[in-house]
Structures are given as C-alpha cells and as structure tokens.
Tab-separated table of C-alpha atoms and ligand atoms in Angstrom:
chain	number	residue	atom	x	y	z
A	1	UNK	CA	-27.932	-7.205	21.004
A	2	UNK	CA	-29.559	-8.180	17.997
A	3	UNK	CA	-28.619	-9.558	14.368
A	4	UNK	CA	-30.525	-8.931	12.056
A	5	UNK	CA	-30.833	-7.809	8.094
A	6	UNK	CA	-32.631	-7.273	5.306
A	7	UNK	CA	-30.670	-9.323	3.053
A	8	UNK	CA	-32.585	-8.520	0.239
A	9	UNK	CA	-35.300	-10.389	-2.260
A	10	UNK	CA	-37.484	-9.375	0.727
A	11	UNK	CA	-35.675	-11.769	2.674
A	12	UNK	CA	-35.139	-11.197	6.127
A	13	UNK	CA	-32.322	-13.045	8.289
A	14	UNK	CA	-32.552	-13.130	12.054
A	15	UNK	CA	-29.676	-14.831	13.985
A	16	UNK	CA	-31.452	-16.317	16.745
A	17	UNK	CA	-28.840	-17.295	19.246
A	18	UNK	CA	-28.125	-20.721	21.279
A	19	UNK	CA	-24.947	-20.448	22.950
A	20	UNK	CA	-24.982	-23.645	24.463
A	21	UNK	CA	-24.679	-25.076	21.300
A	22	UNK	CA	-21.868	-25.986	19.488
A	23	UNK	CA	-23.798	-24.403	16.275
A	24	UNK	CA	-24.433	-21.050	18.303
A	25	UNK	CA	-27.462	-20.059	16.681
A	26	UNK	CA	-30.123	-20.709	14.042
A	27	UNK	CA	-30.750	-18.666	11.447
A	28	UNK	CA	-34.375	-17.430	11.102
A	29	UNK	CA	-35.600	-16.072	7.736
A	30	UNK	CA	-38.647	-13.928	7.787
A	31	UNK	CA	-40.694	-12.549	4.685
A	32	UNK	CA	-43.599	-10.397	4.329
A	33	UNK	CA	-47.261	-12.267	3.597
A	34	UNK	CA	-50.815	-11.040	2.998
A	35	UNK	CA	-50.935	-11.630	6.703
A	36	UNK	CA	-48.036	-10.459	7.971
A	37	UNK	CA	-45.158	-12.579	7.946
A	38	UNK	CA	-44.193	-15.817	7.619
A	39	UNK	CA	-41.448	-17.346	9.135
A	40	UNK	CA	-39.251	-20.331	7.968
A	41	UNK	CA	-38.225	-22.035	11.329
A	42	UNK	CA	-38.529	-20.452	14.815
A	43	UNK	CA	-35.255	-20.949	17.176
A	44	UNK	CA	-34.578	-23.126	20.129
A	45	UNK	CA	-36.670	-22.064	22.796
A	46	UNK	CA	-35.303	-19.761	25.800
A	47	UNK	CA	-35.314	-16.291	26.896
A	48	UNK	CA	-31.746	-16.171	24.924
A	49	UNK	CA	-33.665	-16.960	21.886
A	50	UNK	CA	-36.657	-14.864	22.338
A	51	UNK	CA	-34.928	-11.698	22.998
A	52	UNK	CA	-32.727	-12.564	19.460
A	53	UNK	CA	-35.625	-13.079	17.657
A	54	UNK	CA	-38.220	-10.048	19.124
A	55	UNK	CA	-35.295	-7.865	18.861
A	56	UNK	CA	-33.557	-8.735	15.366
A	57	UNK	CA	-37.568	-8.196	13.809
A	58	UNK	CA	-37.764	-5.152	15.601
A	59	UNK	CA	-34.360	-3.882	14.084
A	60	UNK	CA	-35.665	-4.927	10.387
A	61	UNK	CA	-38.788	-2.781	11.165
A	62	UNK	CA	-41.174	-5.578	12.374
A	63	UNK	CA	-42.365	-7.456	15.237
A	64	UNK	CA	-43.358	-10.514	16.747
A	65	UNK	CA	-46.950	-10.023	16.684
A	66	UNK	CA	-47.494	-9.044	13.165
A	67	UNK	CA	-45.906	-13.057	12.180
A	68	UNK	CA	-49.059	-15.262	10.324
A	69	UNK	CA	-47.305	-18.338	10.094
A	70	UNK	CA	-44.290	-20.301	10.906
A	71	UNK	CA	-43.000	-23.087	8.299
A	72	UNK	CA	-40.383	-25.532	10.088
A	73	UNK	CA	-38.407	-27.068	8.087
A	74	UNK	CA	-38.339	-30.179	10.610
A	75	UNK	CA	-38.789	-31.484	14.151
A	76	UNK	CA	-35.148	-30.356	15.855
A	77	UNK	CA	-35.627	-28.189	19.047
A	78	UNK	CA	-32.895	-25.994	17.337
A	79	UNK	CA	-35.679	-25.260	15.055
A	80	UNK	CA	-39.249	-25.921	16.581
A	81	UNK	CA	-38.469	-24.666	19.812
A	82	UNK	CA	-39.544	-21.023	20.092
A	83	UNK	CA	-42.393	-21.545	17.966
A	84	UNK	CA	-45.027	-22.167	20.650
A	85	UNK	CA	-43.894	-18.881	22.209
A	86	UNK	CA	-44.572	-17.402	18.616
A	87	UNK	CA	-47.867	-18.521	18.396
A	88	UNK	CA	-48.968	-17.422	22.118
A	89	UNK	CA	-47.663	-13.916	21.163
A	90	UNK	CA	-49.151	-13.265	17.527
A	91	UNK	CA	-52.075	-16.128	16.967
A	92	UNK	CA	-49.430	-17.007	14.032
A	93	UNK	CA	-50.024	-21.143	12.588
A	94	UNK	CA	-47.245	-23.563	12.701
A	95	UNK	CA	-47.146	-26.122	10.198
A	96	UNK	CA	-44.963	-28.874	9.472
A	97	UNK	CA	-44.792	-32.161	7.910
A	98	UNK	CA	-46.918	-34.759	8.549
A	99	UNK	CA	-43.671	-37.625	9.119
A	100	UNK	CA	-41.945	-34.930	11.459
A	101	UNK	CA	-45.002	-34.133	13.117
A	102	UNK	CA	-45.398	-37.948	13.969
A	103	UNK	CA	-41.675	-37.662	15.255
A	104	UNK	CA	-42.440	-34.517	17.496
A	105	UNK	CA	-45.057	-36.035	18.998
A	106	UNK	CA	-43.601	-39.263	19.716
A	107	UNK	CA	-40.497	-37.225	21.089
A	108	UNK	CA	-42.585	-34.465	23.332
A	109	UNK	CA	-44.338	-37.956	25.212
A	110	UNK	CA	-41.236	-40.140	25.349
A	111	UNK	CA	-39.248	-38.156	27.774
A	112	UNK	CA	-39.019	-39.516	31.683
A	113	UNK	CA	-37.457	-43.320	32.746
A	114	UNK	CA	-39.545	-45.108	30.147
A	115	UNK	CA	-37.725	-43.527	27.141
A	116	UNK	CA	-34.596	-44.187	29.568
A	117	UNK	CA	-34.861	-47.759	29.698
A	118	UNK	CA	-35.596	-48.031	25.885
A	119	UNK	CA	-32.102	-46.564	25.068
A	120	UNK	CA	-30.382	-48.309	27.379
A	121	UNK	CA	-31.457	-51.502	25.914
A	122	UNK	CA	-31.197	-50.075	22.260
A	123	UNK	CA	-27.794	-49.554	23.098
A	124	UNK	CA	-27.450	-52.919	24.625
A	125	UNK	CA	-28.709	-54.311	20.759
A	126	UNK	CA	-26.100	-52.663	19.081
A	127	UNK	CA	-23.388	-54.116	21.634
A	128	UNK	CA	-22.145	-50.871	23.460
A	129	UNK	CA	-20.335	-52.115	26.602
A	130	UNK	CA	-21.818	-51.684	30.000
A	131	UNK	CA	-19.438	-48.984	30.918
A	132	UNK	CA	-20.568	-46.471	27.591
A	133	UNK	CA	-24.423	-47.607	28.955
A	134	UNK	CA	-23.893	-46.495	32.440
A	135	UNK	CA	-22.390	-43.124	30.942
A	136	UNK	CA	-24.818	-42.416	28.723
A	137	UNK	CA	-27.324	-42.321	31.150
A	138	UNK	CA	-25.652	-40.585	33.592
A	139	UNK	CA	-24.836	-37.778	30.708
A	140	UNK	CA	-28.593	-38.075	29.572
A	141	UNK	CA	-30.297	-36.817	32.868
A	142	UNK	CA	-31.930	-33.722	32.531
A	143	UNK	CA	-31.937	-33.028	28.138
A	144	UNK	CA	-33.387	-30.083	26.930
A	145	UNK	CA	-37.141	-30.368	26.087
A	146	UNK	CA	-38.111	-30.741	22.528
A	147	UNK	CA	-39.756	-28.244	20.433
A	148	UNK	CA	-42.718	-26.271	22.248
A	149	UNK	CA	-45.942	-27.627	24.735
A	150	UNK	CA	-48.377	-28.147	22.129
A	151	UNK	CA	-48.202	-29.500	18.449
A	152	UNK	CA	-48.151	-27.928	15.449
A	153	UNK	CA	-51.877	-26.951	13.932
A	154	UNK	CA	-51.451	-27.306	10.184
A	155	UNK	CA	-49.694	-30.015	8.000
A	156	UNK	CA	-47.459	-28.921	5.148
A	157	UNK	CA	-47.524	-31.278	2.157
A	158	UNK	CA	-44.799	-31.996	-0.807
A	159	UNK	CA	-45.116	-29.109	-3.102
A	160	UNK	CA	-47.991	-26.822	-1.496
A	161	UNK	CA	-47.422	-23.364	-1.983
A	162	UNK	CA	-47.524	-21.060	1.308
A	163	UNK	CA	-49.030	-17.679	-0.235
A	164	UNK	CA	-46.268	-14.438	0.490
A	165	UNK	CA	-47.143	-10.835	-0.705
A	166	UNK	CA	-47.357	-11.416	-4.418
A	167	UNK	CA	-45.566	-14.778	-4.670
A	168	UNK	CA	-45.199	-18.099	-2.836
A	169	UNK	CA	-43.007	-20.422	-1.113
A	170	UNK	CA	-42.959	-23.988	-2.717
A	171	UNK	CA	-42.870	-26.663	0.138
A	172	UNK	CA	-40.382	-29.381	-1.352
A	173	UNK	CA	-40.377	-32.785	0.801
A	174	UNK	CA	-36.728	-33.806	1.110
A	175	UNK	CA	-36.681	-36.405	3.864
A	176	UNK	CA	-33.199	-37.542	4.963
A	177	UNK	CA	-31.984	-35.562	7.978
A	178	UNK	CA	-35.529	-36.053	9.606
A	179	UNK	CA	-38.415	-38.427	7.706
A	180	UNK	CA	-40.373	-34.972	7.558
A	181	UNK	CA	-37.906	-32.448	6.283
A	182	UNK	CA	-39.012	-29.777	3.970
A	183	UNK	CA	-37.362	-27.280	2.289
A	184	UNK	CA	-38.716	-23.924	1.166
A	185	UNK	CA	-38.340	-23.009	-2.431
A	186	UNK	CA	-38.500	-18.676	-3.276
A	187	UNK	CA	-39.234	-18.942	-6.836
A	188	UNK	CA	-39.440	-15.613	-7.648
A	189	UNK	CA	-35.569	-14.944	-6.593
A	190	UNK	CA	-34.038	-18.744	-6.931
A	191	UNK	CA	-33.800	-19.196	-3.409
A	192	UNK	CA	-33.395	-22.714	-1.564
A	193	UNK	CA	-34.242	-22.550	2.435
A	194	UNK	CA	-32.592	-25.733	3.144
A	195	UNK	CA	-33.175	-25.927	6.643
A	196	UNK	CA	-30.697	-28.814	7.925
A	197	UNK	CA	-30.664	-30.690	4.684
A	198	UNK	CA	-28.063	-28.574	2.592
A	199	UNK	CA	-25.595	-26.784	4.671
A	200	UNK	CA	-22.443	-24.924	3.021
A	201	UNK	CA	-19.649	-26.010	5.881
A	202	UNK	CA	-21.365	-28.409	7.768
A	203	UNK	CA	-22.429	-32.354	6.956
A	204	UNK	CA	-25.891	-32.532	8.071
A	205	UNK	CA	-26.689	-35.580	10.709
A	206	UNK	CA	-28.437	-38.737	9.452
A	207	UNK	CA	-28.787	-41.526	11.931
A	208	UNK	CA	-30.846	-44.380	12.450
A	209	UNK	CA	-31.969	-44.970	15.627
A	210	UNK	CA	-33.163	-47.922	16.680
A	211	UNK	CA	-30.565	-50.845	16.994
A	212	UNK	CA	-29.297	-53.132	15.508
A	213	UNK	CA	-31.026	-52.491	12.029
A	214	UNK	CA	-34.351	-50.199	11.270
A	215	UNK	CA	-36.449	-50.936	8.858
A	216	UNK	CA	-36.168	-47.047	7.321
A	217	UNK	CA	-33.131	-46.923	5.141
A	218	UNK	CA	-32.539	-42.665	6.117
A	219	UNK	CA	-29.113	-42.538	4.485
A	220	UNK	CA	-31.150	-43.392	1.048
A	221	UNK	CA	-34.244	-41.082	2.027
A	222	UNK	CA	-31.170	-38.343	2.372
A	223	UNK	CA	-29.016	-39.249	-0.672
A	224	UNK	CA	-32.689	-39.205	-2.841
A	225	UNK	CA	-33.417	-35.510	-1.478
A	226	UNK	CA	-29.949	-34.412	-2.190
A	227	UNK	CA	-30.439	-35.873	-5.985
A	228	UNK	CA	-34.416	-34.254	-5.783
A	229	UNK	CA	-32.830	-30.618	-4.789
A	230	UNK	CA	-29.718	-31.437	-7.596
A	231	UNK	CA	-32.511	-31.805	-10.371
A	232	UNK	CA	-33.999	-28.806	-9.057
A	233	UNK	CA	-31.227	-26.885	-10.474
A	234	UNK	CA	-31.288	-24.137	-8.049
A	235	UNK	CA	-28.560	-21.269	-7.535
A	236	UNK	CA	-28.685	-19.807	-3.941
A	237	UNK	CA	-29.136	-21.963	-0.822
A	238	UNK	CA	-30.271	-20.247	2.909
A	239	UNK	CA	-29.617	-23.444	5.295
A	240	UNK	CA	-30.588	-22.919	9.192
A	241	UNK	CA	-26.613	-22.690	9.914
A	242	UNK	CA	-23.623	-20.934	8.716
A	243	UNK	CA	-22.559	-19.528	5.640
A	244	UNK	CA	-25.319	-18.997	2.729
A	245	UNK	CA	-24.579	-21.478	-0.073
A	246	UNK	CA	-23.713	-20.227	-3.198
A	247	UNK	CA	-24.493	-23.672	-5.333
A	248	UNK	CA	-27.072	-25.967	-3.969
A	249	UNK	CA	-27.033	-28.350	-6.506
A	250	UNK	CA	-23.275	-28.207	-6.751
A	251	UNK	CA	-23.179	-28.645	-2.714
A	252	UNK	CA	-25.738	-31.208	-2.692
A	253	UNK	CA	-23.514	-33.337	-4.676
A	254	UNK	CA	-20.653	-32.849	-2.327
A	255	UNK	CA	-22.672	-34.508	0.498
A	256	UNK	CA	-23.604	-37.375	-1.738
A	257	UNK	CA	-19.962	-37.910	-2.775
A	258	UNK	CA	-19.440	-38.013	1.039
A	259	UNK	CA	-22.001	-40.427	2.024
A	260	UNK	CA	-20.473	-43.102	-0.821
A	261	UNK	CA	-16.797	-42.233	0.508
A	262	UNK	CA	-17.847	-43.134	3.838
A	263	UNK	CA	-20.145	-46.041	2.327
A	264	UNK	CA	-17.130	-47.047	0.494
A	265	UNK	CA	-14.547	-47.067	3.871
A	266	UNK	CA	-17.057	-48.776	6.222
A	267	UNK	CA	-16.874	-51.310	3.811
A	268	UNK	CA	-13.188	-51.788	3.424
A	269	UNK	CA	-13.312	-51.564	7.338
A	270	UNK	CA	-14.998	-54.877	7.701
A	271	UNK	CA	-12.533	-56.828	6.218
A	272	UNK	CA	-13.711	-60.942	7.439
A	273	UNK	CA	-15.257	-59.692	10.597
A	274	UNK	CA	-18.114	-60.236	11.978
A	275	UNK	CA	-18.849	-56.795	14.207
A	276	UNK	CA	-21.714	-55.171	16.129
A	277	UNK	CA	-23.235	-51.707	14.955
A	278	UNK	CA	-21.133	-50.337	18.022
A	279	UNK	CA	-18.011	-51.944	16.335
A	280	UNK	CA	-19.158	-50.408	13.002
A	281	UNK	CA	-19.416	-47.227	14.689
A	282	UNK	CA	-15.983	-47.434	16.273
A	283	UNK	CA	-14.194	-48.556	12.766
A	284	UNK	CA	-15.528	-45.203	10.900
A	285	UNK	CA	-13.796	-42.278	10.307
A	286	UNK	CA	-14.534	-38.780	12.778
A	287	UNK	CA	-12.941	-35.753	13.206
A	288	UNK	CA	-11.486	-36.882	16.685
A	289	UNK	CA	-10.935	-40.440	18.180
A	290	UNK	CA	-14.058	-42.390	19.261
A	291	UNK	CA	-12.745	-42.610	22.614
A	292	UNK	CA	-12.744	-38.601	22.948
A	293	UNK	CA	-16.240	-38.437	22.175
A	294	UNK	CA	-18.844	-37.536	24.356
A	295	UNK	CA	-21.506	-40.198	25.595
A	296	UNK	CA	-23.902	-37.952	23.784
A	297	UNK	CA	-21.691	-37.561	21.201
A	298	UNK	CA	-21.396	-41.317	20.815
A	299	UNK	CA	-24.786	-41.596	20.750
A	300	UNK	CA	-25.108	-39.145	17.682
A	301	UNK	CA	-22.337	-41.097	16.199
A	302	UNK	CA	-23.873	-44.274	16.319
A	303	UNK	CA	-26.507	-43.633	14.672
A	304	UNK	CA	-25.035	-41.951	12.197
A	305	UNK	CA	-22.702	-45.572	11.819
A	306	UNK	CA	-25.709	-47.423	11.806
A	307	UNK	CA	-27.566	-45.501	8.678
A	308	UNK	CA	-24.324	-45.971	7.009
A	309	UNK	CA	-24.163	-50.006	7.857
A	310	UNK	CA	-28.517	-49.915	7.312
A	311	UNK	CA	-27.927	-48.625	3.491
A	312	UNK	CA	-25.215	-51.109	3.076
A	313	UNK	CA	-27.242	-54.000	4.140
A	314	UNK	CA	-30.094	-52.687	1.736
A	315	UNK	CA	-27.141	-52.816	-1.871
A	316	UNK	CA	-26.543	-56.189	-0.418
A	317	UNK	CA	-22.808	-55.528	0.088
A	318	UNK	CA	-23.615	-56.678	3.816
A	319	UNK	CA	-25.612	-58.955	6.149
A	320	UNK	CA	-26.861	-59.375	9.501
A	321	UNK	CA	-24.917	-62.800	10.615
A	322	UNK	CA	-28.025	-65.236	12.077
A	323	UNK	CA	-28.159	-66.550	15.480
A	324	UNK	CA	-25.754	-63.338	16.838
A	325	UNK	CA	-26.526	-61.555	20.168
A	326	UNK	CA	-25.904	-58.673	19.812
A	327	UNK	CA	-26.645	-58.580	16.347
A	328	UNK	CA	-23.574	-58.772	14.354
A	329	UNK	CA	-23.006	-58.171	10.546
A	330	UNK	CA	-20.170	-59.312	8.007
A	331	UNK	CA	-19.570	-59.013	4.187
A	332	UNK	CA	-22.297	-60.807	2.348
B	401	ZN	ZN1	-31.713	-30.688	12.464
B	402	ZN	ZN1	-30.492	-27.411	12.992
C-alpha cells in the first residue's frame, strides 16, 4: 500500500512509513530536477520504508532510480536512514550539513559498550539515581542504527541553491533541533520544507546532551532559527511530520512563545534550591508524570530540561553552585 500525491507546485509527497514509531511515518517530498529528482529527506531505513517509498514514486509516475540527489534536512535516522539504500539503487548524491554531518559520523562510530559507559556516567553528572541508570541501560540494548553505512558525499551550505527543473531550492541553515539543520526554501511557490524545525502539531525536540552543562546553548541556536524563518516571511510550511502548516512565520512564533513559557516556569520552579539537571528535569512540566516515562523517554526529556536550564544559565538568571557533585544549580 502506498501514499502518495502530487500535491501540486510540482511537489510530490510520499508517506514513508515507520510504524514503530510513535510519529508513524516521515513525510518525503520529491520534485523533478535536470537530473531527475531530488529528494528532501529519505525515511528511516527498513524494508517497511523502502517498499513506502519505491511504491508511493511509482504511484506519482516515477521511480527510485531516476532520483539525482537527496537533501536531508538533518542527521535523525527518521530522516537519513533510507538514504544509503537510495544511493545504491539510483547513483543519486546525499548532501547534508557540514555540523550534522560531524554529528552522523560521530553517532554511526559511537555505538557498542564504549558509547554505553559514556551515558551512564553522563547520567551519573546530571544526578539520575542508580536505579533510572541501571534502567536505562537495560532499555538501551540493542537501538536502532543511525542513518545509513556510509556518509553523506556532498556538503550543503547556508543559502546554496540546489538547481530543480527551471528553479531552485534555497538551503536555509536553521540550527536548533540538530547543530546542522537545514531547511529547504521553494521560491517559486512560497514553500518552507521545514524538516523537524517547524512542525504544525508537534514541538520539535531540543536537548543538550552532555551533562551537567554543554558549552552549545541549542535552545538559543533553535529560538534564533525560529526568528531567521519568522523574518523570512514565508506562507506555506511542509515539515517531515503531520499536518502541512499553513503559517510558518505565525507557527514559528508559537514555538518561541513556548520555549520562554517553559523558560519562564523552570524558573519559578527553582524557588531557593539548589537542584541537579535530573531535578530540573523532574520539576518541568510534560504531558504525563515523570515517573510514567520511559527510560528512553527520560533520557529525551532530560535533555530537553537541560537546554532549557543551559539557556538560563547563559541570561544569567541561573548558576552552576561551585564545589557540587553532581553539579547542582540555583538562582543567581
Ligand atoms: Zn529530528
Ligand atoms: Zn523527524
């Protein structure tokens, strides 16, 4: 079963499915080039995937081995992870950005005890009890792969223009979700692919991941991308998930009034304490009780706590308290 359409401006969408996902499926947009096609993102890898993506091209009149190029809007398996199947079956490029290709390839080598042992201890740093340690890595054991064998063969840069049949596709750098993501800009029809970074329904994840405190700042990379694709002024939004969305700029300052709402809370959470980023995740606001979460889940969740305490630490609003093991942080 395929799902495909033309949905017009030359635009093809392909649903490419992932049913052990939460999400369900990506969506894969496909339009003609002096080459064939390009594609913006690929699907997460799988004979589930590959079957939604060969078929729903062959239902639009196309096929697999006619693609030029794939764009990827950023490093996510959801998103990279058929594209090495792409390339083996067309001799199609796959380009990305260089910051996400540095992520990709630090993520395809960093699998196996090594990568174990780092987030154990990470989540040691942050102050996550033995008992959430012991079930993360039980819950850990045997994750998907990321993305496909090999890298990517061409880097996309900030405002390039990837050459369609009688019009381009502006690469726009909007770092945030990923330090690499890039969204696709249509010109020609006022069409955003936002990839992960806009989505109509959905908040988009940003997390920092290394405990207690990175030195990136992603919830400011994020909030500057939203602001970058705000200026931009631009009507309809394709994300890689869900609805279409009808005003990017309009949504874009949704998820930035989000961010400060939650910025706003975690601060009023802290009261005089002095807590741990686990303690800061814990005090935030989800859609079901922290102790209902998934050890995965927590682990998304915790990051996503400690870009939120990271940006407060860089207004000044809060501080790492000296001398603390695990790190903790209070009200400066
Ligand atoms: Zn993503
Ligand atoms: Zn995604």
């Amino acid at each position: 079963m395929s799902d495909a359409s033309a949905i017009g401006d030359g635009i093809f969408q392909i649903t490419v499915p992932m049913s052990h996902n939460p999400l369900g499926s990506t969506l894969v947009y496909a339009m003609e080039s002096p080459g064939g096609l390009i594609l913006v993102d690929a699907g997460w890898d799988g004979d589930e995937g590959w079957d939604g993506l060969t078929s729903g091209l062959e239902s639009v009149g196309h096929s697999v081995s006619e693609i030029e190029g794939v764009v990827l809007t950023h490093f996510h398996p959801d998103h990279t992870g058929l594209c090495g199947r792409v390339r083996e079956a067309s001799g199609a490029w796959i380009a990305m950005h260089q910051a996400d290709h540095d992520m990709f390839e630090k993520m395809s080598s960093g699998r196996g005890q090594e990568w174990m042992d780092f987030q154990l201890s990470n989540l040691e740093r942050a102050g996550a009890p033995l008992a959430d340690r012991e079930a993360f890595e039980k819950s850990a054991q045997g994750d998907p792969p990321v993305g496909p064998e090999s890298a990517p063969d061409r880097i996309l840069v900030d405002d390039e223009i990837i050459g369609l049949t009688g019009r381009g596709l502006r690469a726009v750098f909007t770092p945030g979700h990923t330090p690499g993501h890039v969204c696709f800009y249509l010109e020609d029809a006022d069409v955003m692919f936002t990839g992960d970074h806009v989505l109509q329904k959905t908040t988009p994840h940003v997390g920092n991941f290394v405990y207690p405190l990175e030195e990136r700042d992603a919830l400011a990379e994020f909030m500057e991308s939203l602001r970058r694709v705000q200026k931009m002024d631009v009507t309809r939004g394709l994300g890689a998930h869900g609805l279409p969305i009808v005003d990017v700029a309009g949504r874009a300052g949704e998820l930035i009034e989000h961010h400060e709402e939650r910025l706003d809370h975690l601060y009023g959470e802290f009261a005089d304490d002095e807590i741990t980023v686990w303690q800061v995740a814990q005090r935030m606001k989800w859609y079901r009780p922290w102790d209902q979460f998934h050890p995965m889940a927590k682990g998304m969740a915790l990051s996503e706590a400690a870009a939120h305490l990271r940006h407060l630490v860089a207004r000044g609003q809060v501080a790492e308290v000296p001398g603390t093991e695990p790190a903790r942080f209070a009200r400066s």
